[in-house]
Amino acid sequence: MTPPAGDIAIVAFAQSDHRRRTDDVSEVEMLMPVLHEVLERTGLKAGDVGFTCSGSSDYLAGRAFSFTMALDGVGAWPPISESHVEMDGAWALYEAWVKLLTGEADTALVYAYGKSSAGEVRDVLTRQLDPYYLAPLWPDSVSLAALQAQALIDAGETDGPALAAIAARSRSSAAENNPHAQLTGVRPHGDHLVHPLRTGDCPPVGDGAAAVVLAAGRRARELCDRPAWIRGIDHRIEAHGLGVRDLTDSPSTRLAAQRAGAFERPADTAELHAPFTSQEVVLRKALRLDDTVRVNPSGGALAANPVMAAGLIRLGEAAAAIHRGTSDRALAHATSGPCLQQNLVAVLEGEPRAA
Amino acid sequence: MPHKEPVAVVGIGQTKHVAARWDVSLAGLVREAAHRALHDAELTWADIDAVVIGKAPDFFEGVMMPELYLADALGAVGKPMLRVHTAGSVGGSTALVAANLVAARVHSTVLTLAFEKQSESNAMWGLSLPVPFQQPLLAGAGGFFAPHVRAYMRRTGAPDTIGSLVAYKDRRNALKNPYAHLHEHDITLEKVQASPMLWDPVRYSETCPSSDGACALVLTDRAGAARSPRPAAWVHGGAMRSEPTMFAGKDFVSPRAGRDCAADVYRQAGITDPRREIDAVEMYVPFSWYEPMWLENLGFAAEGEGWKLTESGVTELDGDLPVNPSGGVLSTNPIGASGMIRFAEAALQVRGQAGAHQVPGARRALGHAYGGGSQFFAMWLVGTAPPAT
């Protein structure tokens, strides 16, 4: 039986503490406690799960086939139905959601991890760029984000104080709500890292892992008191070349949000994958978020940005807010590529609670 | 919605696989295959709802997450784009992820593509980045797999001539496939047997080449298939299975993940006797001995009997279970694309469009891929008729 769209929920979420360096553990050792925790929350064992999907990147690990070792940590024996995207784990969740829609599985385990400390992440991310014309120039991720921030300032859409306020709000929210965050508490906005971005406008570099469990229909109700139903999820990509994009806008986010049903009713919470303060400005506009919406109560990527897991964490944090009853309808967003090239939007809802 | 949407293959495109495509960029390479698939389906970029792309490790070309750079070349701007990576099985997994988008009715028509441009880098060193506390490369993939071939020979008593028979067959089949990389017009069994020993018992001519190439498929739903100008290949079953790379109980000769994966595909497709009910097999055979090994693993022969099928000529193009009529991975190996080429060649067979390497009257064909240390498996079974609902 193919379950109807909207009948699939995030039923559990777990994440590691995010740290600047994790020299003391391998990727698998960093991931294992998170996998155990998310399965414990549902009472499932690896062998009970219908489908498993992960997101990670060989370039962060500095070796080919880095995800094969992580699979050992899952406990894939007897053999499991499993897949992997070389993307942020948010897209692994999307693949798992599609699998559940086909009716071939009614539960799915999704995980993602990344250790930025293994290399210089600003340099590593330059290898994502057009290999013939752009990558040889080594434009790093902070410099590209600074171009975007300057475009926003030039367009009159933000300014230094407004960006500083985003940073301050994110990090004080992390201090209040997120024991896993890497940076918490009010921090100085700092000196310019790449003009006009100051250190406070940029995410911490760190290592971390996250996992969620999805379930369909009755299984979701059995596994979770208040499932976070995925009412819609969609993702879109834009052109790669920054010169052909309007960096002050995010049409792919807007289209994904529309296809996910985000504009049908207002949300109370939004978890945005905006590693730079200036990117929150772009995303707020694309998602039509006003001041009535709680944006990044977890602190967002400005408080913890484990590359390849940070997008999945946004979905997990939004779902967890619904599980806890602090949200009834939440938007979750994930991004990939330079200056918000690729974007995913999900709409999560909890059922009305008994009075 | 009581059932999944049936999935049809209506467009197939490949590049001419060669050692080095100096004439095109990565974008040019993938676009060539995608264009051919669209042309086959008589569709345009505007008809495509989503793109699913796969390839093996990013270190092979030195581009991290190349889907970002390739979005424009694959007409994906404004559309959803997913990037799958499951090691050597990725070409198959990528097609299955794309098929699920149609089966789940998320999209009507999906372009899926897999590629490798090995000439941009060096696969041997791409797999050899030093990692502390892990075993270094075992002299390439051949070094990893040769001991498992030895184990197969010892376990089954297979004579040491079997591997050369497979290589001789596949290289002759490749002569009938205009897209195949190796076209060895002067191939003889004696030449295969006289080729240098690389990783005993695997000889040079029993080893896959390093290729540049791409393969693309257009997958669509029932309505899309009805509009197709050419016969569709219908997906009757598809599955992925994974198991750990190394553990004490692992059977490297016949991994359980492969057996379970095949059993799942046959169950979905209603196949009870694969040897009789399947007309052609495109099997992932990067080293010749994997043909008899996988014949057993996939349920075409009893344990210990696979080599007898090969020896008796059953797997020849004119045998009653042709294996790798296209020439297979032994003749063409753009690693990330190799699994999708198997899936595509299976579909060509049931569409009756395999040209000089067509198996007459093929109604059901199996596409098979594996990756990692015989760890990841992906398979699909395609047929001439839509699946019974």
PDB file of N, CA, C and O in Angstrom, chain A residues 2 57-59 63 65 67-68 72 76-77 79-82 84-87 95 98 102 104 127-128 132 235-237 239-240 255 308 341-342, chain B residues 3-4 25-26 57 59 62 64-65 68-69 72 76 78-81 83 85 87 97 100 106 120 129 134 240-245 247 257 376:
ATOM      1  N   THR A   2       0.620   2.129  -0.903  1.00  0.00           N
ATOM      2  CA  THR A   2       1.340   3.392  -0.898  1.00  0.00           C
ATOM      3  C   THR A   2       0.682   4.332   0.098  1.00  0.00           C
ATOM      4  O   THR A   2      -0.497   4.634  -0.032  1.00  0.00           O
ATOM      5  N   SER A  57      30.386  13.328   3.099  1.00  0.00           N
ATOM      6  CA  SER A  57      31.224  13.726   1.968  1.00  0.00           C
ATOM      7  C   SER A  57      32.632  13.183   2.119  1.00  0.00           C
ATOM      8  O   SER A  57      33.292  13.399   3.136  1.00  0.00           O
ATOM      9  N   ASP A  58      33.096  12.498   1.074  1.00  0.00           N
ATOM     10  CA  ASP A  58      34.464  11.978   1.046  1.00  0.00           C
ATOM     11  C   ASP A  58      35.495  13.093   1.205  1.00  0.00           C
ATOM     12  O   ASP A  58      36.569  12.871   1.770  1.00  0.00           O
ATOM     13  N   TYR A  59      35.202  14.274   0.658  1.00  0.00           N
ATOM     14  CA  TYR A  59      36.197  15.339   0.673  1.00  0.00           C
ATOM     15  C   TYR A  59      36.463  15.865   2.078  1.00  0.00           C
ATOM     16  O   TYR A  59      37.573  16.320   2.372  1.00  0.00           O
ATOM     17  N   ARG A  63      39.216  10.944   2.200  1.00  0.00           N
ATOM     18  CA  ARG A  63      39.444   9.598   1.666  1.00  0.00           C
ATOM     19  C   ARG A  63      38.207   9.140   0.880  1.00  0.00           C
ATOM     20  O   ARG A  63      37.087   9.570   1.140  1.00  0.00           O
ATOM     21  N   PHE A  65      35.259   6.581  -0.422  1.00  0.00           N
ATOM     22  CA  PHE A  65      34.389   5.569   0.200  1.00  0.00           C
ATOM     23  C   PHE A  65      34.346   5.707   1.726  1.00  0.00           C
ATOM     24  O   PHE A  65      34.267   4.714   2.442  1.00  0.00           O
ATOM     25  N   PHE A  67      32.063   6.594   3.626  1.00  0.00           N
ATOM     26  CA  PHE A  67      30.784   6.196   4.226  1.00  0.00           C
ATOM     27  C   PHE A  67      30.701   4.701   4.485  1.00  0.00           C
ATOM     28  O   PHE A  67      29.834   4.253   5.224  1.00  0.00           O
ATOM     29  N   THR A  68      31.599   3.907   3.854  1.00  0.00           N
ATOM     30  CA  THR A  68      31.477   2.459   4.033  1.00  0.00           C
ATOM     31  C   THR A  68      31.767   2.058   5.482  1.00  0.00           C
ATOM     32  O   THR A  68      31.155   1.141   6.005  1.00  0.00           O
ATOM     33  N   ASP A  72      29.370   0.098   8.856  1.00  0.00           N
ATOM     34  CA  ASP A  72      29.716  -0.916   9.843  1.00  0.00           C
ATOM     35  C   ASP A  72      29.135  -0.544  11.209  1.00  0.00           C
ATOM     36  O   ASP A  72      28.700  -1.407  11.967  1.00  0.00           O
ATOM     37  N   ALA A  76      25.000  -3.564  10.049  1.00  0.00           N
ATOM     38  CA  ALA A  76      24.242  -3.964   8.860  1.00  0.00           C
ATOM     39  C   ALA A  76      24.278  -5.469   8.635  1.00  0.00           C
ATOM     40  O   ALA A  76      24.586  -5.953   7.550  1.00  0.00           O
ATOM     41  N   TRP A  77      24.005  -6.213   9.646  1.00  0.00           N
ATOM     42  CA  TRP A  77      23.944  -7.666   9.492  1.00  0.00           C
ATOM     43  C   TRP A  77      22.821  -8.223  10.326  1.00  0.00           C
ATOM     44  O   TRP A  77      22.776  -7.919  11.514  1.00  0.00           O
ATOM     45  N   PRO A  79      22.060  -8.391   6.146  1.00  0.00           N
ATOM     46  CA  PRO A  79      22.132  -7.253   5.225  1.00  0.00           C
ATOM     47  C   PRO A  79      20.865  -6.390   5.256  1.00  0.00           C
ATOM     48  O   PRO A  79      19.762  -6.904   5.452  1.00  0.00           O
ATOM     49  N   ILE A  80      21.063  -5.099   5.091  1.00  0.00           N
ATOM     50  CA  ILE A  80      19.954  -4.156   5.173  1.00  0.00           C
ATOM     51  C   ILE A  80      19.722  -3.474   3.820  1.00  0.00           C
ATOM     52  O   ILE A  80      20.590  -3.441   2.961  1.00  0.00           O
ATOM     53  N   SER A  81      18.532  -2.921   3.682  1.00  0.00           N
ATOM     54  CA  SER A  81      18.196  -2.091   2.520  1.00  0.00           C
ATOM     55  C   SER A  81      18.712  -0.696   2.813  1.00  0.00           C
ATOM     56  O   SER A  81      18.256  -0.051   3.757  1.00  0.00           O
ATOM     57  N   GLU A  82      19.687  -0.232   2.014  1.00  0.00           N
ATOM     58  CA  GLU A  82      20.468   0.933   2.442  1.00  0.00           C
ATOM     59  C   GLU A  82      20.945   1.727   1.244  1.00  0.00           C
ATOM     60  O   GLU A  82      21.187   1.166   0.174  1.00  0.00           O
ATOM     61  N   HIS A  84      22.963   5.861   0.126  1.00  0.00           N
ATOM     62  CA  HIS A  84      23.782   6.979   0.619  1.00  0.00           C
ATOM     63  C   HIS A  84      23.769   8.098  -0.412  1.00  0.00           C
ATOM     64  O   HIS A  84      23.862   7.828  -1.612  1.00  0.00           O
ATOM     65  N   VAL A  85      23.629   9.325   0.055  1.00  0.00           N
ATOM     66  CA  VAL A  85      23.794  10.474  -0.828  1.00  0.00           C
ATOM     67  C   VAL A  85      25.059  11.220  -0.421  1.00  0.00           C
ATOM     68  O   VAL A  85      25.345  11.363   0.764  1.00  0.00           O
ATOM     69  N   GLU A  86      25.810  11.662  -1.422  1.00  0.00           N
ATOM     70  CA  GLU A  86      27.019  12.455  -1.146  1.00  0.00           C
ATOM     71  C   GLU A  86      26.560  13.906  -1.026  1.00  0.00           C
ATOM     72  O   GLU A  86      26.891  14.774  -1.843  1.00  0.00           O
ATOM     73  N   MET A  87      25.744  14.162   0.011  1.00  0.00           N
ATOM     74  CA  MET A  87      25.078  15.448   0.195  1.00  0.00           C
ATOM     75  C   MET A  87      24.839  15.593   1.693  1.00  0.00           C
ATOM     76  O   MET A  87      25.064  14.672   2.460  1.00  0.00           O
ATOM     77  N   GLU A  95      15.404  11.137   0.367  1.00  0.00           N
ATOM     78  CA  GLU A  95      15.393   9.828  -0.314  1.00  0.00           C
ATOM     79  C   GLU A  95      14.611   8.803   0.509  1.00  0.00           C
ATOM     80  O   GLU A  95      13.855   8.000  -0.035  1.00  0.00           O
ATOM     81  N   VAL A  98      10.854   9.352   0.168  1.00  0.00           N
ATOM     82  CA  VAL A  98      10.350   8.798  -1.096  1.00  0.00           C
ATOM     83  C   VAL A  98      10.199   7.277  -0.973  1.00  0.00           C
ATOM     84  O   VAL A  98       9.202   6.702  -1.415  1.00  0.00           O
ATOM     85  N   THR A 102       6.689   4.874  -1.376  1.00  0.00           N
ATOM     86  CA  THR A 102       6.423   3.742  -2.267  1.00  0.00           C
ATOM     87  C   THR A 102       5.754   2.587  -1.518  1.00  0.00           C
ATOM     88  O   THR A 102       5.257   1.659  -2.141  1.00  0.00           O
ATOM     89  N   GLU A 104       7.342   0.451   0.300  1.00  0.00           N
ATOM     90  CA  GLU A 104       8.269  -0.682   0.420  1.00  0.00           C
ATOM     91  C   GLU A 104       8.878  -0.791   1.819  1.00  0.00           C
ATOM     92  O   GLU A 104       9.534  -1.780   2.131  1.00  0.00           O
ATOM     93  N   ARG A 127      36.711  23.095  -3.502  1.00  0.00           N
ATOM     94  CA  ARG A 127      36.746  21.988  -4.476  1.00  0.00           C
ATOM     95  C   ARG A 127      35.358  21.651  -5.015  1.00  0.00           C
ATOM     96  O   ARG A 127      35.220  20.799  -5.875  1.00  0.00           O
ATOM     97  N   GLN A 128      34.307  22.309  -4.458  1.00  0.00           N
ATOM     98  CA  GLN A 128      32.937  22.139  -4.968  1.00  0.00           C
ATOM     99  C   GLN A 128      32.710  22.962  -6.229  1.00  0.00           C
ATOM    100  O   GLN A 128      31.682  22.794  -6.891  1.00  0.00           O
ATOM    101  N   TYR A 132      37.128  23.867 -13.822  1.00  0.00           N
ATOM    102  CA  TYR A 132      37.973  24.381 -14.895  1.00  0.00           C
ATOM    103  C   TYR A 132      38.239  25.880 -14.763  1.00  0.00           C
ATOM    104  O   TYR A 132      39.331  26.344 -15.055  1.00  0.00           O
ATOM    105  N   HIS A 235      12.830  20.145  -2.859  1.00  0.00           N
ATOM    106  CA  HIS A 235      14.140  20.795  -2.944  1.00  0.00           C
ATOM    107  C   HIS A 235      14.406  21.202  -4.384  1.00  0.00           C
ATOM    108  O   HIS A 235      13.892  20.565  -5.321  1.00  0.00           O
ATOM    109  N   ARG A 236      15.159  22.262  -4.564  1.00  0.00           N
ATOM    110  CA  ARG A 236      15.429  22.805  -5.903  1.00  0.00           C
ATOM    111  C   ARG A 236      16.865  23.292  -5.956  1.00  0.00           C
ATOM    112  O   ARG A 236      17.418  23.746  -4.953  1.00  0.00           O
ATOM    113  N   ILE A 237      17.432  23.261  -7.169  1.00  0.00           N
ATOM    114  CA  ILE A 237      18.803  23.729  -7.335  1.00  0.00           C
ATOM    115  C   ILE A 237      18.828  24.899  -8.309  1.00  0.00           C
ATOM    116  O   ILE A 237      17.946  25.018  -9.168  1.00  0.00           O
ATOM    117  N   ALA A 239      21.480  27.671 -10.739  1.00  0.00           N
ATOM    118  CA  ALA A 239      22.696  27.653 -11.550  1.00  0.00           C
ATOM    119  C   ALA A 239      23.912  27.719 -10.635  1.00  0.00           C
ATOM    120  O   ALA A 239      23.866  28.266  -9.531  1.00  0.00           O
ATOM    121  N   HIS A 240      25.025  27.156 -11.104  1.00  0.00           N
ATOM    122  CA  HIS A 240      26.224  27.132 -10.285  1.00  0.00           C
ATOM    123  C   HIS A 240      26.945  28.485 -10.303  1.00  0.00           C
ATOM    124  O   HIS A 240      27.427  28.951  -9.278  1.00  0.00           O
ATOM    125  N   LEU A 255      10.589  28.376  -4.392  1.00  0.00           N
ATOM    126  CA  LEU A 255       9.876  27.343  -5.156  1.00  0.00           C
ATOM    127  C   LEU A 255       9.721  26.066  -4.327  1.00  0.00           C
ATOM    128  O   LEU A 255       8.642  25.463  -4.295  1.00  0.00           O
ATOM    129  N   MET A 308      27.543  18.745   6.338  1.00  0.00           N
ATOM    130  CA  MET A 308      26.861  17.514   5.896  1.00  0.00           C
ATOM    131  C   MET A 308      25.803  17.036   6.902  1.00  0.00           C
ATOM    132  O   MET A 308      24.951  16.236   6.544  1.00  0.00           O
ATOM    133  N   GLN A 341      23.093  27.699  -3.146  1.00  0.00           N
ATOM    134  CA  GLN A 341      22.767  27.244  -4.506  1.00  0.00           C
ATOM    135  C   GLN A 341      21.603  26.256  -4.518  1.00  0.00           C
ATOM    136  O   GLN A 341      20.750  26.287  -5.395  1.00  0.00           O
ATOM    137  N   GLN A 342      21.587  25.339  -3.552  1.00  0.00           N
ATOM    138  CA  GLN A 342      20.564  24.285  -3.544  1.00  0.00           C
ATOM    139  C   GLN A 342      19.844  24.320  -2.210  1.00  0.00           C
ATOM    140  O   GLN A 342      20.492  24.412  -1.157  1.00  0.00           O
TER     141      GLN A 342
ATOM    142  N   HIS B   3      -1.488   0.972  -5.176  1.00  0.00           N
ATOM    143  CA  HIS B   3      -0.249   0.383  -5.666  1.00  0.00           C
ATOM    144  C   HIS B   3       0.737   1.466  -6.045  1.00  0.00           C
ATOM    145  O   HIS B   3       0.374   2.589  -6.304  1.00  0.00           O
ATOM    146  N   LYS B   4       1.976   1.055  -6.129  1.00  0.00           N
ATOM    147  CA  LYS B   4       2.995   1.945  -6.679  1.00  0.00           C
ATOM    148  C   LYS B   4       2.699   2.203  -8.152  1.00  0.00           C
ATOM    149  O   LYS B   4       2.154   1.364  -8.842  1.00  0.00           O
ATOM    150  N   SER B  25      34.644  18.478 -21.538  1.00  0.00           N
ATOM    151  CA  SER B  25      34.718  18.672 -20.089  1.00  0.00           C
ATOM    152  C   SER B  25      33.817  17.643 -19.413  1.00  0.00           C
ATOM    153  O   SER B  25      33.090  16.899 -20.080  1.00  0.00           O
ATOM    154  N   LEU B  26      33.804  17.646 -18.092  1.00  0.00           N
ATOM    155  CA  LEU B  26      32.838  16.813 -17.359  1.00  0.00           C
ATOM    156  C   LEU B  26      31.420  17.155 -17.790  1.00  0.00           C
ATOM    157  O   LEU B  26      30.592  16.275 -18.023  1.00  0.00           O
ATOM    158  N   PRO B  57      33.745   7.736  -6.158  1.00  0.00           N
ATOM    159  CA  PRO B  57      34.286   8.806  -5.308  1.00  0.00           C
ATOM    160  C   PRO B  57      34.658  10.087  -6.053  1.00  0.00           C
ATOM    161  O   PRO B  57      35.157  10.059  -7.167  1.00  0.00           O
ATOM    162  N   PHE B  59      37.041  11.928  -5.531  1.00  0.00           N
ATOM    163  CA  PHE B  59      38.483  12.032  -5.761  1.00  0.00           C
ATOM    164  C   PHE B  59      38.876  11.536  -7.158  1.00  0.00           C
ATOM    165  O   PHE B  59      39.961  11.849  -7.639  1.00  0.00           O
ATOM    166  N   GLY B  62      38.435  14.769  -8.768  1.00  0.00           N
ATOM    167  CA  GLY B  62      38.902  15.904  -7.984  1.00  0.00           C
ATOM    168  C   GLY B  62      37.878  17.006  -7.868  1.00  0.00           C
ATOM    169  O   GLY B  62      38.259  18.166  -7.688  1.00  0.00           O
ATOM    170  N   MET B  64      34.513  18.019  -5.644  1.00  0.00           N
ATOM    171  CA  MET B  64      33.662  17.682  -4.508  1.00  0.00           C
ATOM    172  C   MET B  64      32.202  17.963  -4.858  1.00  0.00           C
ATOM    173  O   MET B  64      31.879  19.068  -5.279  1.00  0.00           O
ATOM    174  N   MET B  65      31.344  16.964  -4.708  1.00  0.00           N
ATOM    175  CA  MET B  65      29.911  17.110  -4.966  1.00  0.00           C
ATOM    176  C   MET B  65      29.656  17.771  -6.335  1.00  0.00           C
ATOM    177  O   MET B  65      29.093  18.868  -6.431  1.00  0.00           O
ATOM    178  N   LEU B  68      26.695  20.043  -8.028  1.00  0.00           N
ATOM    179  CA  LEU B  68      26.498  21.497  -7.922  1.00  0.00           C
ATOM    180  C   LEU B  68      26.946  22.172  -9.215  1.00  0.00           C
ATOM    181  O   LEU B  68      26.231  22.990  -9.798  1.00  0.00           O
ATOM    182  N   TYR B  69      28.135  21.795  -9.676  1.00  0.00           N
ATOM    183  CA  TYR B  69      28.678  22.357 -10.915  1.00  0.00           C
ATOM    184  C   TYR B  69      27.918  21.865 -12.143  1.00  0.00           C
ATOM    185  O   TYR B  69      27.759  22.588 -13.133  1.00  0.00           O
ATOM    186  N   ASP B  72      23.710  22.988 -14.250  1.00  0.00           N
ATOM    187  CA  ASP B  72      23.369  23.694 -15.485  1.00  0.00           C
ATOM    188  C   ASP B  72      23.425  22.742 -16.676  1.00  0.00           C
ATOM    189  O   ASP B  72      22.520  22.713 -17.515  1.00  0.00           O
ATOM    190  N   ALA B  76      19.080  21.021 -14.821  1.00  0.00           N
ATOM    191  CA  ALA B  76      18.439  20.834 -13.513  1.00  0.00           C
ATOM    192  C   ALA B  76      18.076  22.156 -12.833  1.00  0.00           C
ATOM    193  O   ALA B  76      17.422  22.129 -11.787  1.00  0.00           O
ATOM    194  N   GLY B  78      16.319  24.998 -11.305  1.00  0.00           N
ATOM    195  CA  GLY B  78      14.899  25.137 -10.991  1.00  0.00           C
ATOM    196  C   GLY B  78      14.223  23.811 -10.672  1.00  0.00           C
ATOM    197  O   GLY B  78      13.026  23.772 -10.397  1.00  0.00           O
ATOM    198  N   LYS B  79      14.992  22.743 -10.721  1.00  0.00           N
ATOM    199  CA  LYS B  79      14.413  21.411 -10.475  1.00  0.00           C
ATOM    200  C   LYS B  79      15.079  20.757  -9.259  1.00  0.00           C
ATOM    201  O   LYS B  79      16.133  21.199  -8.810  1.00  0.00           O
ATOM    202  N   PRO B  80      14.479  19.677  -8.776  1.00  0.00           N
ATOM    203  CA  PRO B  80      15.160  18.904  -7.736  1.00  0.00           C
ATOM    204  C   PRO B  80      16.316  18.109  -8.346  1.00  0.00           C
ATOM    205  O   PRO B  80      16.206  17.601  -9.460  1.00  0.00           O
ATOM    206  N   MET B  81      17.419  18.022  -7.590  1.00  0.00           N
ATOM    207  CA  MET B  81      18.570  17.247  -8.051  1.00  0.00           C
ATOM    208  C   MET B  81      19.159  16.497  -6.860  1.00  0.00           C
ATOM    209  O   MET B  81      19.456  17.095  -5.825  1.00  0.00           O
ATOM    210  N   ARG B  83      22.090  13.531  -5.537  1.00  0.00           N
ATOM    211  CA  ARG B  83      23.364  12.898  -5.874  1.00  0.00           C
ATOM    212  C   ARG B  83      23.578  11.655  -5.009  1.00  0.00           C
ATOM    213  O   ARG B  83      23.697  11.762  -3.783  1.00  0.00           O
ATOM    214  N   HIS B  85      25.718   8.157  -3.969  1.00  0.00           N
ATOM    215  CA  HIS B  85      27.066   7.575  -3.978  1.00  0.00           C
ATOM    216  C   HIS B  85      27.062   6.314  -3.115  1.00  0.00           C
ATOM    217  O   HIS B  85      26.990   6.396  -1.901  1.00  0.00           O
ATOM    218  N   ALA B  87      29.487   3.670  -3.781  1.00  0.00           N
ATOM    219  CA  ALA B  87      30.670   2.988  -4.314  1.00  0.00           C
ATOM    220  C   ALA B  87      30.359   2.399  -5.698  1.00  0.00           C
ATOM    221  O   ALA B  87      29.611   2.993  -6.452  1.00  0.00           O
ATOM    222  N   VAL B  97      16.930   4.962  -7.159  1.00  0.00           N
ATOM    223  CA  VAL B  97      16.428   6.165  -6.464  1.00  0.00           C
ATOM    224  C   VAL B  97      15.538   6.960  -7.414  1.00  0.00           C
ATOM    225  O   VAL B  97      14.461   7.432  -7.041  1.00  0.00           O
ATOM    226  N   ASN B 100      12.222   5.219  -7.860  1.00  0.00           N
ATOM    227  CA  ASN B 100      11.321   5.396  -6.713  1.00  0.00           C
ATOM    228  C   ASN B 100      10.588   6.732  -6.758  1.00  0.00           C
ATOM    229  O   ASN B 100       9.460   6.833  -6.273  1.00  0.00           O
ATOM    230  N   VAL B 106       5.943  11.022  -6.892  1.00  0.00           N
ATOM    231  CA  VAL B 106       6.459  12.362  -6.580  1.00  0.00           C
ATOM    232  C   VAL B 106       6.703  13.122  -7.882  1.00  0.00           C
ATOM    233  O   VAL B 106       6.443  14.320  -7.967  1.00  0.00           O
ATOM    234  N   GLU B 120      40.532  12.337 -15.828  1.00  0.00           N
ATOM    235  CA  GLU B 120      40.790  13.591 -15.132  1.00  0.00           C
ATOM    236  C   GLU B 120      41.739  13.385 -13.954  1.00  0.00           C
ATOM    237  O   GLU B 120      42.253  14.333 -13.385  1.00  0.00           O
ATOM    238  N   LEU B 129      44.333   7.330  -0.693  1.00  0.00           N
ATOM    239  CA  LEU B 129      44.676   8.408   0.228  1.00  0.00           C
ATOM    240  C   LEU B 129      44.956   7.802   1.596  1.00  0.00           C
ATOM    241  O   LEU B 129      44.178   7.009   2.097  1.00  0.00           O
ATOM    242  N   GLN B 134      44.213   2.364   9.184  1.00  0.00           N
ATOM    243  CA  GLN B 134      43.447   1.505   8.301  1.00  0.00           C
ATOM    244  C   GLN B 134      44.406   0.906   7.293  1.00  0.00           C
ATOM    245  O   GLN B 134      45.417   1.501   6.959  1.00  0.00           O
ATOM    246  N   MET B 240      18.076  -2.817  -3.222  1.00  0.00           N
ATOM    247  CA  MET B 240      19.450  -2.591  -2.773  1.00  0.00           C
ATOM    248  C   MET B 240      19.656  -3.354  -1.467  1.00  0.00           C
ATOM    249  O   MET B 240      18.747  -3.428  -0.647  1.00  0.00           O
ATOM    250  N   ARG B 241      20.848  -3.886  -1.287  1.00  0.00           N
ATOM    251  CA  ARG B 241      21.209  -4.494  -0.001  1.00  0.00           C
ATOM    252  C   ARG B 241      22.668  -4.172   0.304  1.00  0.00           C
ATOM    253  O   ARG B 241      23.507  -4.140  -0.604  1.00  0.00           O
ATOM    254  N   SER B 242      22.945  -3.960   1.594  1.00  0.00           N
ATOM    255  CA  SER B 242      24.308  -3.654   2.038  1.00  0.00           C
ATOM    256  C   SER B 242      24.655  -4.504   3.241  1.00  0.00           C
ATOM    257  O   SER B 242      23.782  -4.842   4.049  1.00  0.00           O
ATOM    258  N   GLU B 243      25.930  -4.823   3.354  1.00  0.00           N
ATOM    259  CA  GLU B 243      26.434  -5.501   4.551  1.00  0.00           C
ATOM    260  C   GLU B 243      27.817  -4.931   4.859  1.00  0.00           C
ATOM    261  O   GLU B 243      28.413  -4.263   4.011  1.00  0.00           O
ATOM    262  N   PRO B 244      28.349  -5.156   6.062  1.00  0.00           N
ATOM    263  CA  PRO B 244      29.658  -4.581   6.393  1.00  0.00           C
ATOM    264  C   PRO B 244      30.767  -5.088   5.460  1.00  0.00           C
ATOM    265  O   PRO B 244      30.659  -6.170   4.885  1.00  0.00           O
ATOM    266  N   THR B 245      31.818  -4.287   5.336  1.00  0.00           N
ATOM    267  CA  THR B 245      32.928  -4.664   4.456  1.00  0.00           C
ATOM    268  C   THR B 245      33.612  -5.929   4.942  1.00  0.00           C
ATOM    269  O   THR B 245      33.900  -6.835   4.169  1.00  0.00           O
ATOM    270  N   PHE B 247      33.947  -8.670   8.286  1.00  0.00           N
ATOM    271  CA  PHE B 247      33.677  -9.201   9.625  1.00  0.00           C
ATOM    272  C   PHE B 247      33.883 -10.699   9.538  1.00  0.00           C
ATOM    273  O   PHE B 247      33.919 -11.269   8.442  1.00  0.00           O
ATOM    274  N   ALA B 257      24.360 -10.333   1.167  1.00  0.00           N
ATOM    275  CA  ALA B 257      23.648  -9.144   0.675  1.00  0.00           C
ATOM    276  C   ALA B 257      23.265  -9.321  -0.792  1.00  0.00           C
ATOM    277  O   ALA B 257      22.177  -8.906  -1.211  1.00  0.00           O
ATOM    278  N   PHE B 376      27.980  -3.576  -1.279  1.00  0.00           N
ATOM    279  CA  PHE B 376      26.751  -2.903  -1.711  1.00  0.00           C
ATOM    280  C   PHE B 376      26.238  -3.577  -2.981  1.00  0.00           C
ATOM    281  O   PHE B 376      27.012  -3.797  -3.920  1.00  0.00           O
TER     282      PHE B 376
END
